[in-house]
Tab-separated table of C-alpha atoms in Angstrom:
chain	number	residue	atom	x	y	z
C	1	MET	CA	105.970	96.729	104.127
C	2	ASN	CA	106.696	93.180	102.984
C	3	SER	CA	106.787	90.030	105.022
C	4	GLU	CA	110.592	90.093	105.331
C	5	THR	CA	110.596	93.388	107.226
C	6	MET	CA	107.596	92.510	109.362
C	7	LYS	CA	108.250	91.251	112.854
C	8	LYS	CA	106.611	88.084	114.084
C	9	THR	CA	105.195	87.629	117.555
C	10	PRO	CA	105.868	84.314	119.323
C	11	LEU	CA	102.327	83.388	118.252
C	12	THR	CA	102.313	84.571	114.616
C	13	GLU	CA	102.911	81.067	113.268
C	14	VAL	CA	100.344	79.497	115.601
C	15	CYS	CA	97.776	82.062	114.435
C	16	ARG	CA	98.577	81.437	110.796
C	17	ALA	CA	98.305	77.675	111.292
C	18	SER	CA	94.901	78.179	112.949
C	19	GLY	CA	93.600	79.913	109.829
C	20	GLY	CA	94.404	83.489	110.774
C	21	LYS	CA	94.340	85.963	107.906
C	22	MET	CA	97.609	87.780	108.533
C	23	VAL	CA	98.120	91.516	108.024
C	24	PRO	CA	100.815	94.027	108.959
C	25	PHE	CA	99.906	95.855	112.165
C	26	ALA	CA	102.258	98.157	114.084
C	27	GLY	CA	105.198	96.459	112.389
C	28	TYR	CA	104.062	92.948	113.285
C	29	GLU	CA	102.437	90.227	111.277
C	30	MET	CA	99.129	89.792	113.095
C	31	PRO	CA	95.831	87.990	112.465
C	32	VAL	CA	93.033	90.380	111.457
C	33	GLN	CA	90.477	87.612	111.420
C	34	PHE	CA	90.198	83.846	111.687
C	35	SER	CA	86.825	82.432	110.596
C	36	SER	CA	84.529	85.448	110.901
C	37	THR	CA	84.776	88.734	112.785
C	38	MET	CA	81.107	88.440	113.698
C	39	ASP	CA	81.517	84.932	115.162
C	40	GLU	CA	84.676	85.938	117.022
C	41	HIS	CA	82.983	89.020	118.477
C	42	LEU	CA	79.952	87.042	119.648
C	43	ALA	CA	82.107	84.243	121.095
C	44	VAL	CA	83.756	86.825	123.374
C	45	ARG	CA	80.398	88.313	124.439
C	46	ARG	CA	78.847	84.896	125.130
C	47	GLY	CA	81.713	82.502	125.892
C	48	VAL	CA	85.401	83.114	125.488
C	49	GLY	CA	87.955	84.173	122.881
C	50	LEU	CA	91.763	84.203	122.684
C	51	PHE	CA	93.816	87.077	121.333
C	52	ASP	CA	97.499	87.277	120.538
C	53	VAL	CA	98.417	90.688	121.935
C	54	SER	CA	102.143	90.050	122.076
C	55	HIS	CA	102.729	93.177	120.001
C	56	MET	CA	101.859	95.301	123.043
C	57	GLY	CA	104.887	96.785	124.794
C	58	GLU	CA	106.004	96.016	128.347
C	59	VAL	CA	108.166	98.683	129.947
C	60	PHE	CA	109.479	98.246	133.481
C	61	VAL	CA	110.150	101.310	135.594
C	62	THR	CA	112.017	100.451	138.786
C	63	GLY	CA	113.955	102.096	141.568
C	64	PRO	CA	113.464	104.373	144.575
C	65	ASP	CA	112.262	107.244	142.341
C	66	ALA	CA	110.002	105.173	140.047
C	67	LEU	CA	106.799	106.405	141.676
C	68	LYS	CA	107.921	110.025	141.477
C	69	LEU	CA	108.775	109.699	137.770
C	70	LEU	CA	105.470	108.056	136.868
C	71	GLN	CA	103.546	110.668	138.879
C	72	GLN	CA	105.256	113.317	136.789
C	73	LEU	CA	104.687	111.613	133.412
C	74	THR	CA	101.138	110.270	133.686
C	75	CYS	CA	97.793	111.899	134.463
C	76	ASN	CA	96.267	109.289	136.770
C	77	ASN	CA	97.301	109.195	140.433
C	78	VAL	CA	99.959	106.494	140.755
C	79	GLU	CA	100.158	107.089	144.531
C	80	LYS	CA	96.707	105.542	144.889
C	81	LEU	CA	97.801	102.213	143.416
C	82	LYS	CA	98.291	99.357	145.850
C	83	ASP	CA	100.712	96.479	145.281
C	84	GLY	CA	99.151	94.242	142.637
C	85	GLN	CA	96.798	96.922	141.347
C	86	ILE	CA	96.498	98.306	137.819
C	87	HIS	CA	95.096	101.495	136.408
C	88	TYR	CA	94.457	102.984	132.990
C	89	SER	CA	96.284	106.243	132.373
C	90	GLY	CA	97.772	108.642	129.867
C	91	LEU	CA	101.384	109.478	129.159
C	92	MET	CA	101.056	113.222	128.683
C	93	TYR	CA	102.592	115.921	126.547
C	94	PRO	CA	102.800	119.423	128.112
C	95	GLU	CA	99.705	120.275	126.011
C	96	GLY	CA	97.670	117.708	127.980
C	97	THR	CA	97.542	115.486	124.898
C	98	PHE	CA	98.614	111.866	124.595
C	99	VAL	CA	102.071	110.480	124.023
C	100	ASP	CA	100.190	107.215	124.588
C	101	ASP	CA	97.504	105.591	126.687
C	102	LEU	CA	98.642	102.763	128.894
C	103	LEU	CA	98.079	100.433	131.817
C	104	VAL	CA	100.249	100.947	134.897
C	105	HIS	CA	100.845	97.810	136.999
C	106	ARG	CA	102.293	98.278	140.481
C	107	PHE	CA	104.343	95.377	141.825
C	108	ASP	CA	105.505	97.469	144.761
C	109	GLU	CA	106.442	101.076	145.473
C	110	ARG	CA	109.694	100.679	143.518
C	111	ARG	CA	108.602	98.490	140.610
C	112	TYR	CA	106.025	99.148	137.905
C	113	MET	CA	105.185	97.625	134.548
C	114	LEU	CA	103.656	99.781	131.822
C	115	CYS	CA	101.673	98.065	129.088
C	116	VAL	CA	101.844	100.383	126.062
C	117	ASN	CA	100.693	100.427	122.445
C	118	ALA	CA	102.997	98.610	120.035
C	119	ALA	CA	103.089	101.488	117.567
C	120	ASN	CA	104.095	103.939	120.331
C	121	ARG	CA	106.546	101.782	122.200
C	122	ASP	CA	109.794	103.349	120.951
C	123	LYS	CA	108.389	106.868	121.248
C	124	ASP	CA	107.153	106.158	124.791
C	125	VAL	CA	110.502	104.774	125.921
C	126	ARG	CA	112.336	107.765	124.434
C	127	TRP	CA	109.925	110.133	126.157
C	128	ILE	CA	110.323	108.402	129.508
C	129	LEU	CA	114.126	108.358	129.203
C	130	GLU	CA	114.193	112.057	128.303
C	131	HIS	CA	112.366	112.827	131.544
C	132	GLN	CA	114.147	110.289	133.706
C	133	THR	CA	115.372	111.859	136.956
C	134	GLY	CA	116.667	110.466	140.225
C	135	ASP	CA	117.329	106.834	140.986
C	136	VAL	CA	115.205	104.973	138.455
C	137	GLN	CA	115.766	102.386	135.718
C	138	VAL	CA	113.689	102.097	132.584
C	139	GLU	CA	113.707	98.797	130.710
C	140	ASP	CA	111.845	98.017	127.511
C	141	ALA	CA	111.155	94.303	128.027
C	142	SER	CA	108.685	93.980	125.140
C	143	ASP	CA	110.804	91.559	123.137
C	144	ARG	CA	110.998	89.168	126.084
C	145	TYR	CA	107.250	88.893	126.601
C	146	ALA	CA	104.423	87.240	124.779
C	147	GLN	CA	100.963	88.378	125.818
C	148	ILE	CA	97.747	86.390	125.479
C	149	ALA	CA	94.347	87.912	126.240
C	150	ILE	CA	91.562	85.537	127.264
C	151	GLN	CA	88.301	87.459	127.170
C	152	GLY	CA	84.669	86.678	127.839
C	153	PRO	CA	82.294	85.493	130.579
C	154	LYS	CA	84.002	82.079	130.449
C	155	ALA	CA	87.565	83.468	130.620
C	156	LEU	CA	88.058	82.553	134.270
C	157	GLU	CA	86.937	78.964	133.748
C	158	THR	CA	89.197	78.706	130.703
C	159	VAL	CA	92.336	79.929	132.464
C	160	GLN	CA	91.832	78.462	135.965
C	161	PRO	CA	92.791	74.824	135.138
C	162	LEU	CA	96.192	76.009	133.880
C	163	VAL	CA	97.256	78.274	136.746
C	164	ASP	CA	98.463	77.819	140.317
C	165	VAL	CA	96.568	80.807	141.746
C	166	ASP	CA	92.907	81.292	142.613
C	167	LEU	CA	91.725	83.563	139.824
C	168	SER	CA	88.498	84.457	141.593
C	169	ALA	CA	90.641	86.198	144.229
C	170	ILE	CA	91.992	88.611	141.597
C	171	LYS	CA	89.666	91.607	141.234
C	172	TYR	CA	89.153	93.438	137.961
C	173	TYR	CA	92.219	95.628	137.282
C	174	TRP	CA	94.410	93.705	139.713
C	175	PHE	CA	97.147	91.205	138.940
C	176	THR	CA	99.356	88.587	140.526
C	177	GLU	CA	102.491	86.644	139.693
C	178	GLY	CA	102.006	82.913	139.290
C	179	HIS	CA	102.467	80.090	136.830
C	180	VAL	CA	100.535	79.204	133.698
C	181	ASP	CA	101.093	75.642	132.538
C	182	GLY	CA	104.090	75.580	134.876
C	183	VAL	CA	105.631	78.727	133.384
C	184	PRO	CA	106.146	81.960	135.368
C	185	ALA	CA	103.523	84.525	134.347
C	186	ILE	CA	102.061	87.889	135.194
C	187	ILE	CA	98.336	87.207	135.443
C	188	ALA	CA	96.260	90.383	135.094
C	189	ARG	CA	92.485	90.661	135.145
C	190	THR	CA	92.269	93.240	132.387
C	191	GLY	CA	91.234	93.485	128.759
C	192	TYR	CA	90.150	95.563	125.814
C	193	THR	CA	86.770	94.040	125.045
C	194	GLY	CA	84.312	95.192	127.715
C	195	GLU	CA	84.156	91.641	129.092
C	196	ASP	CA	85.723	90.037	132.112
C	197	GLY	CA	89.013	88.466	131.182
C	198	PHE	CA	92.692	87.965	131.761
C	199	GLU	CA	95.891	89.080	130.120
C	200	LEU	CA	98.807	86.701	130.601
C	201	TYR	CA	102.369	87.912	130.220
C	202	VAL	CA	104.766	85.020	129.685
C	203	ALA	CA	108.184	84.404	128.126
C	204	ASN	CA	108.200	83.984	124.342
C	205	GLU	CA	109.262	80.374	124.143
C	206	PRO	CA	106.399	78.662	126.036
C	207	ALA	CA	103.695	80.926	124.554
C	208	PRO	CA	102.613	78.665	121.660
C	209	LYS	CA	102.062	75.712	123.991
C	210	ILE	CA	100.077	77.861	126.434
C	211	TRP	CA	97.934	79.071	123.532
C	212	GLN	CA	97.209	75.443	122.546
C	213	ARG	CA	96.385	74.521	126.161
C	214	LEU	CA	93.957	77.454	126.396
C	215	MET	CA	92.287	76.285	123.188
C	216	GLU	CA	91.756	72.932	124.951
C	217	THR	CA	90.543	74.234	128.323
C	218	GLY	CA	88.270	76.687	126.530
C	219	ARG	CA	86.740	74.097	124.235
C	220	PRO	CA	83.698	73.366	126.487
C	221	PHE	CA	82.901	77.102	126.290
C	222	GLY	CA	83.269	77.359	122.526
C	223	VAL	CA	86.617	79.190	122.595
C	224	VAL	CA	87.768	80.683	119.302
C	225	PRO	CA	90.942	82.509	118.325
C	226	CYS	CA	90.095	86.155	117.579
C	227	GLY	CA	91.699	88.685	115.274
C	228	LEU	CA	92.343	92.419	115.348
C	229	ALA	CA	89.022	93.174	113.634
C	230	ALA	CA	86.999	91.609	116.455
C	231	ARG	CA	89.259	93.257	119.021
C	232	ASN	CA	88.361	96.581	117.422
C	233	THR	CA	84.581	96.055	117.295
C	234	LEU	CA	84.597	94.724	120.866
C	235	ARG	CA	86.522	97.682	122.267
C	236	LEU	CA	84.337	100.105	120.321
C	237	GLU	CA	81.111	98.673	121.785
C	238	ALA	CA	82.731	99.162	125.206
C	239	LYS	CA	83.847	102.697	124.196
C	240	MET	CA	87.481	102.029	124.954
C	241	ALA	CA	89.692	104.532	123.148
C	242	LEU	CA	92.041	103.528	120.341
C	243	TYR	CA	95.274	105.507	120.109
C	244	GLY	CA	95.735	106.949	116.629
C	245	ASN	CA	91.963	107.071	116.087
C	246	ASP	CA	90.132	108.438	119.116
C	247	ILE	CA	93.095	109.879	120.982
C	248	ASP	CA	96.497	111.134	119.887
C	249	ASN	CA	98.944	114.010	120.313
C	250	THR	CA	96.244	116.539	119.316
C	251	THR	CA	93.473	115.484	121.713
C	252	THR	CA	93.587	116.275	125.402
C	253	VAL	CA	92.593	113.751	128.013
C	254	LEU	CA	89.621	115.977	128.940
C	255	GLU	CA	88.410	116.338	125.360
C	256	ALA	CA	88.609	112.553	125.057
C	257	ASP	CA	86.056	112.327	127.894
C	258	LEU	CA	88.649	110.571	130.034
C	259	GLY	CA	88.398	112.965	132.981
C	260	TRP	CA	88.223	109.910	135.257
C	261	ILE	CA	91.907	109.142	134.600
C	262	CYS	CA	92.964	112.784	134.895
C	263	LYS	CA	93.637	113.629	138.534
C	264	LEU	CA	94.047	117.405	138.523
C	265	GLN	CA	94.235	117.518	142.318
C	266	LYS	CA	97.497	115.546	142.403
C	267	ASP	CA	100.891	117.291	142.503
C	268	ASP	CA	102.323	118.738	139.339
C	269	PHE	CA	102.491	116.482	136.308
C	270	ILE	CA	103.293	117.132	132.662
C	271	GLY	CA	100.245	118.707	131.050
C	272	LYS	CA	98.532	119.661	134.305
C	273	ALA	CA	98.651	123.433	133.777
C	274	VAL	CA	97.016	123.233	130.345
C	275	LEU	CA	94.415	120.735	131.537
C	276	LEU	CA	93.526	122.872	134.589
C	277	LYS	CA	93.064	125.869	132.309
C	278	GLN	CA	90.981	123.831	129.878
C	279	LYS	CA	88.792	122.645	132.713
C	280	GLU	CA	88.273	126.215	133.985
C	281	GLU	CA	87.590	127.727	130.578
C	282	GLY	CA	85.482	124.860	129.335
C	283	LEU	CA	86.086	122.427	126.511
C	284	ARG	CA	85.771	123.376	122.875
C	285	ARG	CA	85.040	119.810	121.796
C	286	LYS	CA	84.320	116.476	123.358
C	287	LEU	CA	84.489	112.833	122.246
C	288	VAL	CA	80.988	111.349	122.107
C	289	GLY	CA	79.446	108.047	121.170
C	290	PHE	CA	76.776	108.025	118.501
C	291	GLU	CA	74.351	105.746	116.727
C	292	MET	CA	73.292	106.091	113.123
C	293	LEU	CA	69.596	106.939	112.894
C	294	ASP	CA	69.299	106.232	109.185
C	295	ARG	CA	70.759	103.379	107.197
C	296	GLY	CA	74.489	103.416	106.664
C	297	ILE	CA	77.639	102.518	108.530
C	298	ALA	CA	79.848	105.364	109.704
C	299	ARG	CA	83.465	104.366	109.312
C	300	ASP	CA	86.786	105.783	110.510
C	301	HIS	CA	87.547	109.212	108.995
C	302	TYR	CA	84.101	109.868	107.502
C	303	PRO	CA	83.304	113.625	107.720
C	304	VAL	CA	80.984	114.924	110.448
C	305	PHE	CA	78.537	117.815	109.999
C	306	VAL	CA	76.964	119.777	112.842
C	307	ASP	CA	74.170	122.155	111.847
C	308	GLY	CA	75.308	121.762	108.250
C	309	GLN	CA	78.883	122.810	109.028
C	310	PRO	CA	81.827	120.391	108.795
C	311	PHE	CA	83.281	119.500	112.193
C	312	GLY	CA	86.032	116.939	112.107
C	313	HIS	CA	85.455	113.312	111.353
C	314	VAL	CA	84.421	109.974	112.778
C	315	THR	CA	87.344	108.711	114.853
C	316	SER	CA	86.032	105.141	115.052
C	317	GLY	CA	82.957	103.746	113.369
C	318	SER	CA	81.571	100.315	112.630
C	319	TYR	CA	78.674	97.985	112.600
C	320	ALA	CA	78.415	96.702	116.173
C	321	PRO	CA	78.023	92.916	115.941
C	322	TYR	CA	76.545	92.332	119.408
C	323	LEU	CA	74.312	95.407	119.548
C	324	GLN	CA	73.377	95.072	115.873
C	325	LYS	CA	73.560	98.825	115.445
C	326	ASN	CA	75.804	101.170	113.527
C	327	ILE	CA	77.858	103.057	116.087
C	328	GLY	CA	80.848	105.318	116.284
C	329	LEU	CA	82.877	107.929	118.127
C	330	ALA	CA	83.483	111.520	117.070
C	331	TYR	CA	84.553	114.839	118.531
C	332	LEU	CA	81.624	117.268	118.576
C	333	PRO	CA	81.504	120.916	119.689
C	334	ALA	CA	81.027	120.825	123.482
C	335	GLU	CA	77.691	122.667	123.201
C	336	HIS	CA	76.452	119.999	120.750
C	337	ALA	CA	77.666	116.994	122.673
C	338	ALA	CA	74.676	116.227	124.907
C	339	VAL	CA	72.953	112.854	124.636
C	340	GLY	CA	70.138	113.124	122.119
C	341	THR	CA	71.854	115.745	119.953
C	342	LYS	CA	71.465	115.070	116.250
C	343	PHE	CA	74.149	115.596	113.617
C	344	ALA	CA	75.172	114.067	110.308
C	345	VAL	CA	77.885	111.759	109.047
C	346	GLU	CA	78.806	111.970	105.395
C	347	ILE	CA	78.714	108.435	104.056
C	348	ARG	CA	79.993	108.179	100.514
C	349	GLY	CA	78.805	111.642	99.556
C	350	LYS	CA	75.467	111.573	101.388
C	351	GLN	CA	74.707	113.126	104.756
C	352	VAL	CA	73.128	110.521	107.019
C	353	ALA	CA	71.513	111.326	110.389
C	354	ALA	CA	73.228	110.282	113.606
C	355	GLN	CA	72.500	110.913	117.281
C	356	VAL	CA	74.647	111.222	120.403
C	357	VAL	CA	73.903	108.343	122.789
C	358	GLU	CA	74.901	107.245	126.289
C	359	THR	CA	78.169	105.360	126.482
C	360	PRO	CA	79.512	102.783	126.827
C	361	PHE	CA	77.332	101.376	124.091
C	362	TYR	CA	77.725	97.981	125.739
C	363	LYS	CA	78.166	97.271	129.428
C	364	ARG	CA	78.453	93.735	130.715
C	365	SER	CA	75.749	92.644	133.131
C	366	TYR	CA	77.811	90.398	135.444
W	1	MET	CA	83.823	76.765	92.754
W	2	TYR	CA	83.485	78.880	89.602
W	3	SER	CA	80.834	77.547	87.237
W	4	ASP	CA	81.419	77.508	83.487
W	5	ASP	CA	77.828	78.727	83.071
W	6	TYR	CA	78.812	82.149	84.405
W	7	LEU	CA	81.058	84.936	83.194
W	8	TYR	CA	83.211	86.994	85.563
W	9	THR	CA	84.772	90.442	85.902
W	10	LYS	CA	88.080	91.598	87.339
W	11	GLU	CA	85.994	93.508	89.881
W	12	HIS	CA	84.907	90.098	91.209
W	13	GLU	CA	81.354	90.014	89.924
W	14	TRP	CA	79.668	87.137	88.139
W	15	VAL	CA	76.938	87.243	85.493
W	16	ARG	CA	74.607	84.588	84.155
W	17	VAL	CA	73.036	85.343	80.781
W	18	GLU	CA	69.497	84.205	79.910
W	19	ASN	CA	67.413	85.538	77.017
W	20	GLY	CA	69.080	88.927	76.894
W	21	GLU	CA	68.867	89.310	80.664
W	22	VAL	CA	71.815	89.187	82.959
W	23	THR	CA	71.643	88.091	86.609
W	24	MET	CA	74.634	89.351	88.564
W	25	GLY	CA	76.227	89.099	91.971
W	26	ILE	CA	79.655	89.129	93.599
W	27	THR	CA	81.933	86.124	93.512
W	28	HIS	CA	82.780	83.718	96.276
W	29	HIS	CA	86.234	85.288	96.411
W	30	ALA	CA	84.746	88.775	96.831
W	31	GLN	CA	82.457	87.782	99.700
W	32	GLU	CA	85.325	85.990	101.389
W	33	GLU	CA	87.484	89.092	101.173
W	34	LEU	CA	84.690	91.285	102.562
W	35	GLY	CA	83.789	88.966	105.434
W	36	ASP	CA	80.465	89.173	107.265
W	37	ILE	CA	78.132	91.263	105.128
W	38	VAL	CA	75.733	93.403	107.138
W	39	PHE	CA	74.214	95.849	104.657
W	40	VAL	CA	73.516	95.905	100.919
W	41	GLU	CA	72.566	99.043	99.047
W	42	LEU	CA	70.553	97.788	96.063
W	43	PRO	CA	70.123	99.560	92.721
W	44	GLU	CA	66.819	101.208	91.846
W	45	VAL	CA	64.718	99.250	89.418
W	46	GLY	CA	64.489	101.138	86.112
W	47	LYS	CA	67.906	102.721	86.461
W	48	VAL	CA	69.931	102.636	83.254
W	49	LEU	CA	73.600	101.942	83.818
W	50	ALA	CA	76.697	101.825	81.664
W	51	ALA	CA	79.172	99.023	82.252
W	52	GLY	CA	81.438	100.065	85.099
W	53	ASP	CA	78.930	102.430	86.738
W	54	THR	CA	78.360	102.020	90.448
W	55	LEU	CA	75.323	99.821	90.854
W	56	GLY	CA	75.214	99.648	94.631
W	57	SER	CA	77.388	98.911	97.620
W	58	ILE	CA	78.023	96.164	100.103
W	59	GLU	CA	79.081	96.756	103.679
W	60	SER	CA	80.705	94.116	105.805
W	61	VAL	CA	81.736	94.465	109.431
W	62	LYS	CA	85.149	95.596	108.308
W	63	ALA	CA	84.753	97.423	104.999
W	64	VAL	CA	82.536	98.953	102.378
W	65	SER	CA	82.819	98.015	98.742
W	66	ASP	CA	81.187	99.388	95.609
W	67	VAL	CA	79.425	97.025	93.263
W	68	TYR	CA	79.802	97.876	89.570
W	69	ALA	CA	77.508	97.128	86.660
W	70	PRO	CA	79.267	94.311	84.779
W	71	VAL	CA	77.366	95.213	81.589
W	72	SER	CA	75.324	98.165	80.287
W	73	GLY	CA	71.557	98.084	80.530
W	74	GLU	CA	68.459	98.726	82.612
W	75	VAL	CA	68.032	97.289	86.088
W	76	ILE	CA	64.855	95.200	85.903
W	77	VAL	CA	64.886	93.462	89.304
W	78	ALA	CA	66.837	93.893	92.506
W	79	ASN	CA	67.092	91.106	95.068
W	80	ASP	CA	65.021	92.613	97.882
W	81	LEU	CA	65.707	89.596	100.093
W	82	LEU	CA	69.151	91.080	100.704
W	83	THR	CA	67.657	94.041	102.580
W	84	ASP	CA	66.772	91.813	105.517
W	85	LYS	CA	69.233	89.018	104.841
W	86	PRO	CA	72.471	90.553	103.577
W	87	GLU	CA	74.302	87.455	104.836
W	88	LEU	CA	72.810	85.543	101.890
W	89	ILE	CA	75.716	86.900	99.872
W	90	ASN	CA	78.136	85.145	102.237
W	91	GLN	CA	76.092	81.964	102.279
W	92	GLU	CA	75.215	81.621	98.596
W	93	PRO	CA	77.228	84.188	96.650
W	94	HIS	CA	76.545	82.517	93.304
W	95	GLY	CA	72.917	81.602	94.038
W	96	GLY	CA	70.436	83.123	96.494
W	97	GLY	CA	72.802	86.015	97.082
W	98	TRP	CA	72.386	87.430	93.575
W	99	ILE	CA	72.086	91.221	93.557
W	100	ALA	CA	70.258	92.376	90.408
W	101	LYS	CA	69.005	91.503	86.965
W	102	ILE	CA	69.934	93.794	84.094
W	103	ARG	CA	68.401	93.936	80.585
W	104	LEU	CA	71.478	93.777	78.418
W	105	SER	CA	71.785	96.673	75.947
W	106	GLU	CA	75.156	95.795	74.348
W	107	LYS	CA	75.447	92.083	73.825
W	108	SER	CA	79.020	92.456	72.577
W	109	GLU	CA	80.114	93.534	76.068
W	110	LEU	CA	79.870	89.909	77.149
W	111	ASP	CA	82.882	89.142	74.974
W	112	GLY	CA	84.996	91.303	77.253
W	113	LEU	CA	84.159	89.294	80.393
W	114	LEU	CA	86.205	86.420	81.795
W	115	SER	CA	85.464	82.711	81.565
W	116	ALA	CA	85.644	80.623	84.743
W	117	ASP	CA	89.146	79.477	83.814
W	118	ASP	CA	90.299	83.003	83.069
W	119	TYR	CA	88.834	84.268	86.338
W	120	GLU	CA	90.558	81.566	88.363
W	121	ALA	CA	93.815	82.345	86.612
W	122	TYR	CA	93.264	86.024	87.427
W	123	LEU	CA	92.716	85.187	91.124
W	124	GLY	CA	95.976	83.246	91.046
W	125	GLU	CA	97.770	86.274	89.610
W	126	GLU	CA	96.259	88.611	92.212
W	127	LYS	CA	97.384	86.361	95.028
W	128	LYS	CA	101.012	86.626	93.943
W	129	HIS	CA	101.043	90.398	94.381
């Protein structure tokens, strides 16, 4: 893909001007790194970092039958959501595998916003439209929204001076509508880093100015712009799944160790029958977190060996900048998935010892 | 940035020749491309390598990259400091971040390496693609 066919986010040029090293990602020209992935990662763990996440999709599902449709399409229990609440969920195939993973925001009983992966956006919208029944409208509003993530222990203090709502009143995984720098915004206390933080959804046009304002209000806390590489190492330390790596159309929500978003007691939803059966019969494999015991960094797609036999590959692997360990995720046979189990990762032709560990690798202490 | 006292390879290594010994490392450009370096696999001392053989590897947060022998010869010293301080390659790629010293077996191989000017021209070419 060349730069002419790549889409720009409203913040692509701001990121480039700030020294972002731009790469193609999900069809967009996005910053992979600014100064240093390590510095960006640590800034988010210790202070605050800004991310352009405008590539993410925003899909509005509205109407009297919106709740019913989302209950049918996703595995978490949408009925439990209160106005202003958000949950993580999966858009399911009949096999109990992922069309996508997503955040569901409830404005009220008849209005929801789905935040979906950029690479899956068109597929998701098609899937939702194919299953649309009753009185419900589906609108892909992605091209109208910029999205900025402000992440880190100092995120609240960075955003508060620019908004007209009391951010401390918004609980984690809740949101409100307000204004940022005078501009209407959806202000959600969510993120993909394992830190406290906010994700601001605003119109495209004012986004660059808001980004600059956040760079100013965040300055006392050492704010830095962060790229996709730091976003990836941060989410991996927090064991948050990445679609296309850790989860996809071949992995079920149960295998992915995401049972907590899979509400098998709720009324029928797509995939439920297969997932119920899988739960009864037991899983064949399970996504685990591991640490390398010997020297070497396990990276995405490196082969995994259990008792000398090949068993899939590393779905995500990296040096973990905050933990200063080499960590990763992989599907292991369910009977070899307990914490403490040893296995091997083939790193450039050599089998190197690894061990299943408790996850998340990193959990914030505040 | 690129000293005339060194020679360079298209694989982004530099060499400095002294009395039939070659000190080598990766170039400023290479470390910049790799980003934060977190692990260096050094060559074994005594190993005899042909030019182009894999000499070791460098891992950054985002990628792993092989390091190739820029010339043929025996590895006589490896920079053990890099085991605990791999970031030296980021900080001083052309100095304290050197990787190994090789006893040169084919002096004529040096003729095939790039001068500083040639290397900079090569970087310019690469950028266009």
